[in-house]
Amino acid sequence: MSKSLPYSVKDVHYDNAKFRHRSFFKVITQTLFTSDMKRECVSYSTGKFLGLFMIFGLACLILTHASKTPSATDGLSKGLETNEEHKVVTDVGVRFKKLLRRAPRLPPRLSGNEKVSSGIFTGKPNEHDEEKWKARQRNVKEAFIHAWSGYKKSAMGYDELLPLSMQGFDGLGGLGATVVDSLDTAMIMGLEEVVSEAGSWIESNLLERISQKGDVNLFETTIRVLGGLLSAYHLSGGDQDMNLANTGPKPTIYLEIAKNLADRLLSAFTSSPTPIPYSDVLLKNSSAHPAHNLLSSTSEVSTLQLEFNYLSAISGDPKYKTEGMKVFAHFKTLPKVEGLVPIYISPHSGEFIGQEIRLGSRGDSYYEYLIKVRLQLRSIQDGNFTYLYDMYEEAMRGVRHLLVQKTVPNELVFVGELPGGSKGSFSPKMDHLVCFLPGTLALGATKGITKEKAMKDNLLTIEDFENLKLAEDLAKTCFEMYSVTSTGLAPEIAYFHTKDFYEDGLGGGNQSSEYVNDIIIKFNDRHNLLRPETVESLFVLYRITQDPKYREWGWQIFQSFEKYTKVDSGGYTSLNDVTTLPPQRRDKMETFFLGETLKYLYLLFGDSSVIPLDKFVFNTEAHPFPIKDAIYLEGGSFMMKGTM
């Protein structure tokens, strides 16, 4: 167990323990053969021994007398009367065994917070609770319809909606990103009209757009557009084991468009002199080039593999998986700081550039995809992908050792940054993006099954328990980043009061918050972009721990979105400052609000059997892909055996 954890894990040992019944013989022999007892028995005289024997006999008589007290069932059966003497002897033996048996091992006494965070909630919700969460899930569905209606009315076919000015905006290459990003959310919600509208637009327009458009970012296009198409393919029945769409195009339409797009995106890999792809692709002529600073973001080049792997699986063409997995194979060879990596890498040299380490922007989803890709490929027999899990475990140990600290005065756990690498000073800064980490830690610990089942089957290591504890502590901090503000919505970036850092007068505005002196929000960081990372982690933690507090936290966040970001004419908007009332609005609805934020809230409030975490893996844009039982055949082709 790591000695560097900044919080108590005294309950870890109990969680792994089992109650083991000791036999009467074992209790006697263990007691008699301890060194202290042997010394005492040797020192006893015969007189003392006889005295103890008499006391023992007297105790037996008392117990025998007590056992003869009539019961309510005496005389109901003559058979019982004839066996009375045997019953007395048996009762005496049982009572004597109870006297000698050691007390069972009890869990340690926990504080109030620990009782909540370490508990396992096995009881089924009552009928009232089920109706409450169904109603709240309907509220989320209505929010999605409101967001989609605003987009359809003012920005259909554009990447994003500007809800205040009621117009569209192409900020992601002009591929209609909101349409594709929203489609599988509508399928999951059972919104057939939206599925039909979005599907029809994709079938009629997207292939032409792909063939005519210019520069797009490899990462953003892969996770939003390619990921959305692949998820829509599966959810509409493409794998013949699930169909949530009764309207819209045939699944093969989504697959053919996905292949066309991916073939063009592959130029980012094939044009680079190293396994690290270029960051930008010119779609119309399938060429690629590096960013203006000649660098690629670490997270961007390592957050393509789920999508390319799944496309290879369903198309039968291994080229997508081959190119994507070269990146991780290369990362395996590079030097790291306790498993942590800098946020920039050169596609020309294949080496990391700079020393800045963080789990926020440009670093975040590298760690997320280490564990998710390993889960996706765990059933493939062609090669050894365990190195992904080894890299993930090493990185999480590095996080606990180098990046985790606690606030002053209330000891919130947070993940900071190392601006100068391992030799640089620690920064108590945490992006909202880091709030993906609680869900990733929980997923890595149980592999998607509930904590209760994982413990019952003895599947959790001590390190898994450490990561689960850290996940719950970080989720608490992420939620408090919301509750500490006047609007109940989190800022884009927060700093934390530590023994080495504090800035006065930069609170969140909610003076009733217990953590108003722990969280610092600088003026340039007070905006909110409708981000999904916190509700994503609440969804995963609820599924894994079954703790209802994560649902309640999610409901509070949703209510704040409804109160302060909803635009009457349609859509939802980002905010400029979450610490003031009324908040100034920013006039932009990101695609991920429909593709991620509302999807995770809907799933959080719904039945856990829908898109189960042990059978699906979500890409970083919340598009679910099935985990397949697959055999990778010689020559590079796949043979699918169905879902796990």
XYZ file of C-alpha atoms in Angstrom:
644
model
C 0.000 0.000 0.000
C 1.337 3.414 -0.880
C 2.578 5.320 2.134
C 2.047 8.647 0.433
C -1.729 8.785 0.462
C -2.872 12.019 2.113
C -5.907 10.405 3.673
C -6.827 7.419 5.798
C -7.489 4.037 4.231
C -7.955 2.206 7.508
C -11.100 0.602 6.107
C -9.193 -1.035 3.261
C -8.095 -3.965 5.393
C -11.626 -4.646 6.576
C -13.075 -4.482 3.057
C -10.901 -7.413 2.042
C -11.626 -9.440 5.188
C -13.995 -12.373 5.490
C -15.815 -13.580 8.627
C -14.425 -17.039 9.228
C -16.129 -19.344 11.734
C -13.653 -20.989 14.124
C -14.263 -24.563 15.255
C -14.530 -25.336 18.965
C -11.418 -27.529 18.758
C -9.429 -24.776 17.034
C -10.346 -22.215 19.685
C -9.269 -24.542 22.514
C -5.989 -25.549 20.890
C -5.088 -21.973 19.867
C -5.766 -20.830 23.430
C -3.892 -23.655 25.181
C -0.805 -23.432 23.043
C -0.141 -19.734 23.288
C 3.046 -19.077 25.232
C 1.326 -17.093 27.977
C -1.229 -19.808 28.688
C 1.438 -22.518 28.762
C 3.442 -20.599 31.336
C 0.353 -20.057 33.485
C -0.716 -23.724 33.345
C 2.753 -24.894 34.373
C 2.707 -22.573 37.394
C -0.651 -23.834 38.705
C -0.644 -26.134 41.737
C -2.964 -29.141 42.020
C -5.110 -27.282 44.558
C -5.566 -24.355 42.221
C -6.479 -26.687 39.421
C -9.161 -28.445 41.543
C -10.562 -25.074 42.547
C -10.876 -24.020 38.919
C -12.498 -27.359 38.114
C -15.164 -26.807 40.811
C -15.901 -23.325 39.513
C -16.243 -24.743 36.028
C -18.702 -27.397 37.259
C -20.780 -24.772 39.041
C -20.986 -22.746 35.827
C -22.254 -25.807 33.969
C -25.002 -26.341 36.559
C -26.134 -22.724 36.227
C -26.263 -22.988 32.453
C -28.161 -26.291 32.660
C -30.741 -24.781 34.978
C -31.219 -21.789 32.715
C -31.772 -24.013 29.706
C -34.737 -25.794 31.392
C -36.882 -22.665 31.425
C -40.190 -23.563 29.708
C -40.684 -22.117 26.250
C -43.849 -21.182 24.387
C -43.633 -24.337 22.324
C -43.240 -26.833 25.243
C -45.705 -29.726 25.096
C -46.636 -29.237 21.447
C -45.058 -32.536 20.579
C -44.400 -35.665 22.575
C -41.329 -36.209 20.457
C -39.891 -32.975 21.763
C -40.543 -34.078 25.345
C -38.742 -37.397 24.894
C -35.701 -35.584 23.513
C -35.542 -33.007 26.312
C -32.425 -34.434 27.915
C -30.579 -34.413 24.603
C -31.672 -30.819 24.053
C -30.292 -29.757 27.435
C -26.918 -31.285 26.736
C -26.810 -29.690 23.282
C -27.755 -26.260 24.653
C -25.015 -26.477 27.276
C -22.459 -27.344 24.607
C -23.557 -24.477 22.392
C -23.451 -21.984 25.261
C -20.031 -23.221 26.308
C -18.739 -22.849 22.744
C -20.097 -19.297 22.606
C -18.205 -18.449 25.784
C -14.912 -19.595 24.316
C -15.339 -18.270 20.765
C -13.505 -15.059 19.995
C -15.626 -12.120 18.997
C -15.915 -11.721 15.199
C -13.731 -9.128 13.532
C -15.723 -5.922 13.264
C -15.152 -3.083 10.813
C -13.270 -0.064 12.134
C -15.356 2.776 13.458
C -15.540 5.407 10.726
C -16.280 9.077 10.730
C -19.520 10.306 9.261
C -17.952 11.092 5.883
C -16.160 7.755 5.760
C -19.366 5.885 6.524
C -20.940 7.373 3.438
C -17.949 6.965 1.143
C -16.980 3.440 2.098
C -20.445 1.939 2.352
C -21.976 -0.440 -0.107
C -25.598 0.262 -0.887
C -27.299 -3.003 -1.671
C -30.922 -2.169 -0.946
C -33.238 -1.653 -3.903
C -34.916 1.753 -4.109
C -38.501 1.763 -2.949
C -41.368 2.510 -5.274
C -41.441 6.191 -4.330
C -37.727 6.581 -5.090
C -38.087 4.827 -8.433
C -40.892 7.177 -9.450
C -38.885 10.186 -8.292
C -35.894 9.257 -10.446
C -38.078 8.400 -13.419
C -39.576 11.875 -13.163
C -36.132 13.458 -12.930
C -34.984 11.438 -15.915
C -37.954 12.831 -17.844
C -36.792 16.325 -16.871
C -33.421 15.605 -18.468
C -35.118 14.309 -21.611
C -37.169 17.510 -21.797
C -33.954 19.528 -21.442
C -32.450 17.622 -24.370
C -35.544 18.291 -26.488
C -35.301 22.001 -25.623
C -31.618 22.078 -26.549
C -32.187 20.190 -29.808
C -35.172 22.327 -30.806
C -33.094 25.489 -30.426
C -30.308 23.984 -32.513
C -32.665 22.661 -35.201
C -34.474 25.984 -35.469
C -31.419 28.239 -35.659
C -28.336 26.187 -36.524
C -29.224 22.887 -38.213
C -26.157 21.594 -40.056
C -23.738 23.912 -38.284
C -21.287 22.611 -35.739
C -22.662 24.620 -32.813
C -25.574 26.805 -31.749
C -25.172 30.378 -30.560
C -28.411 30.396 -28.560
C -28.594 34.061 -27.607
C -28.046 35.374 -31.128
C -30.004 32.403 -32.532
C -27.553 31.421 -35.248
C -25.147 28.640 -36.106
C -21.374 28.563 -35.983
C -18.788 26.232 -37.536
C -15.977 25.878 -35.040
C -15.126 22.218 -35.586
C -14.595 21.919 -39.321
C -18.170 22.283 -40.534
C -19.267 18.637 -40.317
C -22.477 19.314 -38.403
C -20.859 18.177 -35.153
C -23.909 18.782 -32.952
C -26.049 16.541 -35.173
C -23.665 13.588 -34.955
C -22.735 14.166 -31.308
C -26.402 14.227 -30.266
C -27.655 11.226 -32.241
C -26.865 8.384 -29.842
C -28.184 10.435 -26.903
C -31.523 10.667 -28.712
C -31.415 6.916 -29.371
C -30.789 6.137 -25.708
C -33.613 8.474 -24.693
C -36.004 6.896 -27.207
C -36.617 10.190 -29.031
C -37.576 8.789 -32.436
C -38.364 12.171 -33.995
C -34.891 13.514 -33.169
C -33.280 10.241 -34.334
C -35.130 10.583 -37.640
C -34.149 14.251 -38.080
C -30.495 13.748 -37.187
C -30.181 10.476 -39.110
C -31.750 11.922 -42.235
C -29.418 14.918 -42.162
C -26.382 12.639 -41.804
C -27.507 10.392 -44.665
C -28.208 13.345 -46.972
C -25.347 15.720 -46.144
C -22.412 14.349 -44.184
C -20.597 12.378 -46.896
C -20.618 15.407 -49.174
C -19.377 17.632 -46.363
C -16.485 15.245 -45.631
C -15.376 15.251 -49.277
C -15.429 19.042 -49.545
C -14.225 20.386 -46.214
C -10.762 21.626 -45.388
C -8.846 21.535 -42.120
C -10.205 19.579 -39.172
C -8.565 18.599 -35.914
C -7.800 14.861 -35.826
C -8.754 14.489 -32.156
C -12.000 16.504 -32.147
C -13.239 14.932 -35.383
C -12.452 11.424 -34.172
C -14.103 11.632 -30.764
C -17.193 13.599 -31.828
C -17.989 12.704 -35.445
C -16.342 9.312 -35.976
C -17.275 8.242 -32.442
C -20.869 9.390 -32.902
C -21.226 7.501 -36.186
C -19.823 4.289 -34.722
C -22.059 4.446 -31.659
C -25.093 5.142 -33.857
C -24.159 2.106 -35.957
C -24.229 -0.168 -32.918
C -27.279 1.308 -31.192
C -29.327 1.135 -34.409
C -28.718 -2.601 -34.707
C -25.478 -2.786 -36.645
C -24.145 -5.592 -34.473
C -27.522 -7.355 -34.521
C -27.608 -7.547 -30.729
C -29.126 -4.167 -29.894
C -31.488 -1.751 -31.614
C -32.629 1.442 -29.935
C -33.623 3.159 -33.184
C -36.804 2.314 -35.057
C -36.334 5.225 -37.443
C -33.497 6.784 -39.377
C -31.008 5.262 -41.827
C -29.903 1.654 -41.861
C -26.838 0.961 -39.689
C -24.688 0.357 -42.779
C -25.129 4.019 -43.745
C -23.423 5.111 -40.533
C -20.665 2.540 -41.036
C -19.895 3.536 -44.632
C -19.677 7.215 -43.727
C -17.461 6.349 -40.744
C -15.081 4.375 -42.974
C -14.887 7.207 -45.493
C -14.065 9.698 -42.778
C -11.549 7.414 -41.042
C -9.727 6.691 -44.318
C -9.088 10.415 -44.657
C -8.100 10.799 -41.009
C -5.530 8.006 -41.395
C -3.366 10.455 -43.351
C -2.448 12.038 -40.006
C -0.709 8.765 -39.130
C 0.741 7.843 -42.497
C 2.136 11.346 -43.176
C 4.081 11.487 -39.910
C 7.688 10.227 -39.770
C 6.999 8.669 -36.349
C 4.103 6.707 -34.790
C 2.812 10.036 -33.420
C 0.191 11.447 -35.830
C -0.050 15.033 -37.005
C -2.765 17.088 -35.347
C -4.636 18.392 -38.409
C -6.127 16.827 -41.527
C -7.229 18.386 -44.810
C -10.241 16.203 -45.513
C -10.879 17.046 -49.154
C -7.511 15.732 -50.318
C -6.666 13.362 -47.435
C -3.480 15.165 -46.420
C -2.219 16.056 -42.958
C 0.090 18.545 -41.288
C 1.275 19.433 -37.782
C -0.133 22.273 -35.698
C 1.357 25.738 -36.000
C 3.742 25.032 -33.101
C 4.760 21.723 -34.764
C 3.626 19.779 -31.680
C 0.811 17.408 -30.847
C -1.007 17.238 -27.520
C -0.310 14.070 -25.572
C -3.983 13.520 -24.818
C -5.056 14.097 -28.420
C -2.792 11.500 -30.040
C -3.680 8.913 -27.369
C -7.447 9.441 -27.513
C -8.180 7.893 -30.908
C -7.722 4.214 -30.192
C -11.179 3.211 -28.909
C -12.722 4.571 -32.078
C -10.190 3.093 -34.522
C -10.178 -0.277 -32.749
C -13.957 -0.574 -32.894
C -14.025 0.459 -36.551
C -11.554 -2.341 -37.346
C -13.718 -4.786 -35.432
C -16.939 -4.008 -37.307
C -15.404 -3.399 -40.738
C -13.016 -6.353 -40.704
C -10.154 -4.079 -41.768
C -7.266 -4.044 -39.257
C -5.575 -0.916 -40.651
C -7.405 1.453 -38.311
C -6.475 -0.471 -35.179
C -2.920 -0.999 -36.391
C -2.221 2.707 -36.813
C -3.956 3.716 -33.593
C -2.230 1.165 -31.389
C 1.210 2.149 -32.706
C 0.852 5.272 -30.594
C 0.478 3.370 -27.316
C 3.251 0.954 -28.257
C 5.504 3.970 -28.782
C 4.434 5.616 -25.514
C 5.420 2.424 -23.737
C 9.058 3.042 -24.727
C 9.258 6.687 -23.618
C 10.640 7.857 -20.246
C 8.028 8.939 -17.714
C 7.868 10.495 -14.260
C 6.379 7.755 -12.091
C 4.089 6.899 -14.992
C 3.132 10.536 -15.646
C 3.885 12.206 -18.967
C 4.356 15.787 -20.269
C 1.456 17.337 -22.149
C 3.231 17.860 -25.497
C 4.916 15.430 -27.881
C 6.651 15.996 -31.217
C 5.417 14.002 -34.223
C 8.784 14.647 -35.869
C 11.036 13.229 -33.137
C 8.506 11.084 -31.300
C 9.772 12.549 -28.008
C 8.000 14.473 -25.276
C 8.553 18.225 -25.377
C 8.784 20.238 -22.162
C 8.192 19.001 -18.642
C 4.720 20.278 -17.738
C 2.576 17.519 -16.216
C -1.147 17.795 -15.559
C -4.326 15.765 -15.782
C -6.290 18.676 -17.170
C -6.210 19.978 -20.739
C -3.781 18.237 -23.122
C -3.073 15.504 -20.581
C -6.408 14.170 -19.325
C -7.654 11.499 -21.708
C -4.253 9.833 -22.147
C -4.833 8.311 -18.709
C -8.505 7.657 -19.438
C -7.767 5.669 -22.600
C -5.029 3.560 -20.996
C -7.628 1.727 -18.917
C -10.523 1.968 -21.394
C -8.569 0.571 -24.333
C -7.309 -2.236 -22.112
C -10.920 -3.075 -21.190
C -11.918 -2.929 -24.845
C -9.146 -5.335 -25.897
C -9.138 -7.647 -22.907
C -10.738 -10.513 -24.828
C -8.507 -10.355 -27.893
C -6.086 -13.254 -28.019
C -3.544 -12.075 -30.594
C -1.186 -10.119 -28.434
C -0.258 -8.850 -25.027
C -2.065 -5.643 -24.187
C -1.520 -5.964 -20.452
C 1.142 -3.255 -20.755
C -1.714 -0.746 -21.001
C -2.971 -1.691 -17.555
C 0.594 -1.673 -16.204
C 1.037 1.870 -17.555
C -2.300 2.885 -16.043
C -1.462 1.476 -12.603
C 1.960 3.116 -12.602
C 0.405 6.442 -13.593
C -2.202 6.295 -10.831
C 0.526 5.573 -8.284
C 2.309 8.631 -9.637
C -0.863 10.694 -9.273
C -1.272 9.636 -5.643
C 2.377 10.289 -4.848
C 3.086 13.514 -6.772
C -0.211 15.281 -7.500
C -2.690 14.592 -4.691
C -2.914 17.078 -1.827
C -5.509 18.288 0.682
C -6.910 21.739 1.222
C -6.841 23.998 4.256
C -8.907 24.142 6.423
C -11.383 21.362 5.462
C -9.118 18.793 3.796
C -10.728 18.455 0.387
C -8.656 16.096 -1.759
C -7.558 17.510 -5.127
C -5.165 16.770 -7.976
C -2.700 19.553 -8.729
C -0.134 20.156 -11.453
C 3.632 20.055 -11.918
C 4.395 23.037 -14.196
C 8.083 22.159 -14.306
C 7.864 18.394 -14.185
C 9.098 16.387 -11.222
C 11.729 19.030 -10.379
C 9.300 21.920 -10.550
C 7.090 23.413 -7.875
C 3.641 21.996 -7.191
C 0.663 24.087 -8.335
C -2.653 23.720 -6.452
C -4.586 24.239 -9.693
C -7.225 21.857 -11.044
C -9.167 22.151 -14.303
C -12.762 21.022 -14.350
C -11.504 18.555 -16.968
C -9.704 16.687 -14.163
C -13.107 15.676 -12.832
C -13.089 12.829 -15.368
C -10.624 11.104 -13.033
C -13.013 9.847 -10.297
C -14.990 7.879 -12.871
C -11.842 6.518 -14.503
C -10.406 5.425 -11.143
C -13.624 3.631 -10.223
C -13.839 1.958 -13.620
C -10.216 0.850 -13.373
C -10.810 -0.634 -9.924
C -13.872 -2.808 -10.601
C -13.706 -3.042 -14.420
C -17.308 -1.861 -14.611
C -19.026 -4.228 -12.187
C -20.411 -3.040 -8.860
C -18.127 -2.727 -5.863
C -20.380 -5.166 -4.030
C -19.921 -7.878 -6.668
C -16.202 -7.205 -7.004
C -15.749 -7.652 -3.250
C -17.960 -10.726 -3.135
C -15.854 -12.338 -5.873
C -12.574 -11.245 -4.238
C -11.534 -9.253 -7.311
C -10.223 -6.087 -5.657
C -6.622 -5.511 -4.669
C -5.518 -3.091 -1.981
C -4.513 -0.713 -4.762
C -8.019 -0.957 -6.196
C -9.414 0.081 -2.810
C -6.993 2.996 -2.688
C -8.122 4.135 -6.123
C -11.799 3.794 -5.178
C -11.225 5.879 -2.060
C -9.412 8.520 -4.092
C -12.232 8.447 -6.670
C -14.876 9.176 -4.034
C -12.791 11.892 -2.404
C -12.133 13.628 -5.723
C -15.809 13.373 -6.716
C -16.657 15.183 -3.484
C -14.211 17.956 -4.397
C -15.585 18.229 -7.926
C -19.113 18.574 -6.558
C -18.015 21.229 -4.065
C -16.557 23.223 -6.987
C -20.214 23.578 -8.005
C -21.810 24.140 -4.623
C -19.287 26.805 -3.575
C -20.457 29.227 -6.292
C -23.442 31.563 -6.348
C -24.952 29.777 -9.351
C -24.233 26.230 -8.199
C -22.154 25.724 -11.362
C -18.424 25.040 -11.433
C -15.763 27.334 -12.853
C -13.474 26.160 -15.637
C -10.472 26.176 -13.284
C -10.127 26.244 -9.512
C -7.185 26.757 -7.181
C -7.056 25.369 -3.674
C -6.016 26.817 -0.355
C -3.042 24.843 0.966
C -0.437 25.417 3.643
C 1.759 26.950 0.930
C -0.797 28.850 -1.154
C -3.699 31.199 -0.509
C -5.250 34.246 -2.192
C -7.921 36.179 -0.312
C -11.108 37.593 -1.819
C -11.459 35.036 -4.614
C -14.263 32.827 -3.332
C -17.139 31.327 -5.260
C -19.801 33.623 -3.878
C -21.799 31.102 -1.850
C -20.954 32.165 1.686
C -23.026 29.353 3.175
C -20.706 26.734 1.689
C -18.551 24.881 4.178
C -15.695 25.054 1.674
C -15.791 28.765 0.850
C -12.258 29.171 2.234
C -10.874 26.032 0.567
C -11.627 26.832 -3.077
C -10.150 29.837 -4.889
C -11.574 31.021 -8.230
C -9.515 33.566 -10.144
C -11.235 36.139 -12.339
C -10.146 34.645 -15.680
C -11.300 31.160 -14.682
C -14.908 31.820 -13.676
C -16.629 30.728 -16.878
C -18.667 27.556 -17.316
C -18.894 25.749 -20.661
C -21.633 23.223 -19.736
C -18.924 20.606 -19.263
C -19.730 16.937 -18.547
C -16.752 15.614 -16.551
C -18.260 15.852 -13.065
C -21.619 14.321 -13.976
C -19.737 11.645 -15.926
C -17.908 10.639 -12.740
C -21.106 10.805 -10.697
C -22.719 8.423 -13.191
C -19.852 5.931 -13.036
C -19.561 6.109 -9.246
C -23.287 5.610 -8.779
C -23.228 2.559 -11.039
C -20.238 1.088 -9.171
C -20.928 2.031 -5.522
C -24.754 2.261 -5.709
C -24.519 5.222 -3.356
C -27.589 7.452 -3.917
C -25.721 10.627 -2.968
C -24.208 10.730 -6.458
C -27.674 10.905 -7.945
C -28.622 13.715 -5.571
C -25.475 15.653 -6.456
C -26.234 15.194 -10.145
C -29.771 16.464 -9.631
C -28.497 19.604 -7.910
C -26.147 20.289 -10.816
C -28.912 19.716 -13.351
C -31.195 22.149 -11.524
C -28.500 24.815 -11.704
C -28.106 24.265 -15.449
C -31.865 24.655 -15.796
C -32.004 27.797 -13.701
C -29.075 29.744 -15.122
C -28.167 28.420 -18.589
C -31.513 27.644 -20.240
C -32.444 30.028 -23.057
C -36.174 30.569 -23.569
C -35.958 30.611 -27.355
C -34.199 27.239 -27.369
C -30.887 25.798 -26.291
C -28.597 26.332 -23.305
C -25.709 28.745 -23.023
C -22.279 28.918 -21.452
C -21.675 31.467 -18.690
C -18.933 34.053 -18.230
C -18.966 34.173 -14.427
C -20.481 31.554 -12.129
C -19.751 33.555 -8.985
C -22.158 36.448 -9.595
C -25.948 36.732 -9.843
C -27.385 37.039 -12.340
C -24.540 35.454 -14.303
C -23.390 37.003 -17.565
C -24.127 34.696 -20.495
C -21.550 33.752 -23.161
C -23.759 32.770 -26.166
C -22.508 29.290 -27.031
C -23.877 25.779 -26.623
C -21.071 23.240 -26.947
C -21.858 19.994 -28.769
C -20.875 18.011 -25.699
C -23.795 19.406 -23.709
C -26.137 17.203 -25.777
C -23.599 14.483 -26.498
C -22.230 14.070 -22.970
C -23.649 16.189 -20.157
C -27.333 15.410 -20.690
C -26.603 11.803 -21.665
C -24.714 11.103 -18.445
C -27.401 12.788 -16.352
C -30.102 10.741 -18.083
C -28.210 7.498 -17.455
C -27.421 8.541 -13.862
C -31.126 8.868 -13.075
C -32.120 5.719 -14.967
C -31.898 1.952 -14.739
C -28.342 0.655 -14.355
C -29.032 -2.132 -16.852
C -29.088 0.413 -19.690
C -25.617 0.569 -21.285
C -23.973 -1.471 -18.477
C -20.376 -0.532 -17.711
C -19.070 -4.091 -17.892
C -20.379 -4.512 -21.441
C -19.776 -1.045 -22.895
C -16.931 1.415 -22.852
C -17.635 5.125 -23.383
C -15.241 7.125 -25.493
C -14.133 10.484 -24.143
C -17.147 12.123 -25.849
C -19.590 9.701 -24.146
C -20.232 7.573 -27.229
C -20.686 3.963 -26.024
C -19.000 1.084 -27.860
C -19.734 -2.550 -27.012
C -16.952 -4.644 -25.534
C -16.647 -7.579 -27.869
C -15.567 -11.179 -27.433
C -13.142 -11.317 -30.298
C -10.491 -13.594 -31.691
C -7.891 -11.859 -33.795
C -7.132 -14.229 -36.621
C -3.844 -14.717 -38.378
C -3.479 -12.277 -41.229
C -5.123 -9.437 -39.358
C -8.844 -10.145 -39.633
C -11.380 -10.278 -36.824
C -13.927 -12.945 -36.014
C -16.627 -11.608 -33.730
C -18.241 -13.867 -31.155
C -20.844 -11.445 -29.821
C -20.914 -9.192 -26.818
C -19.489 -10.194 -23.480
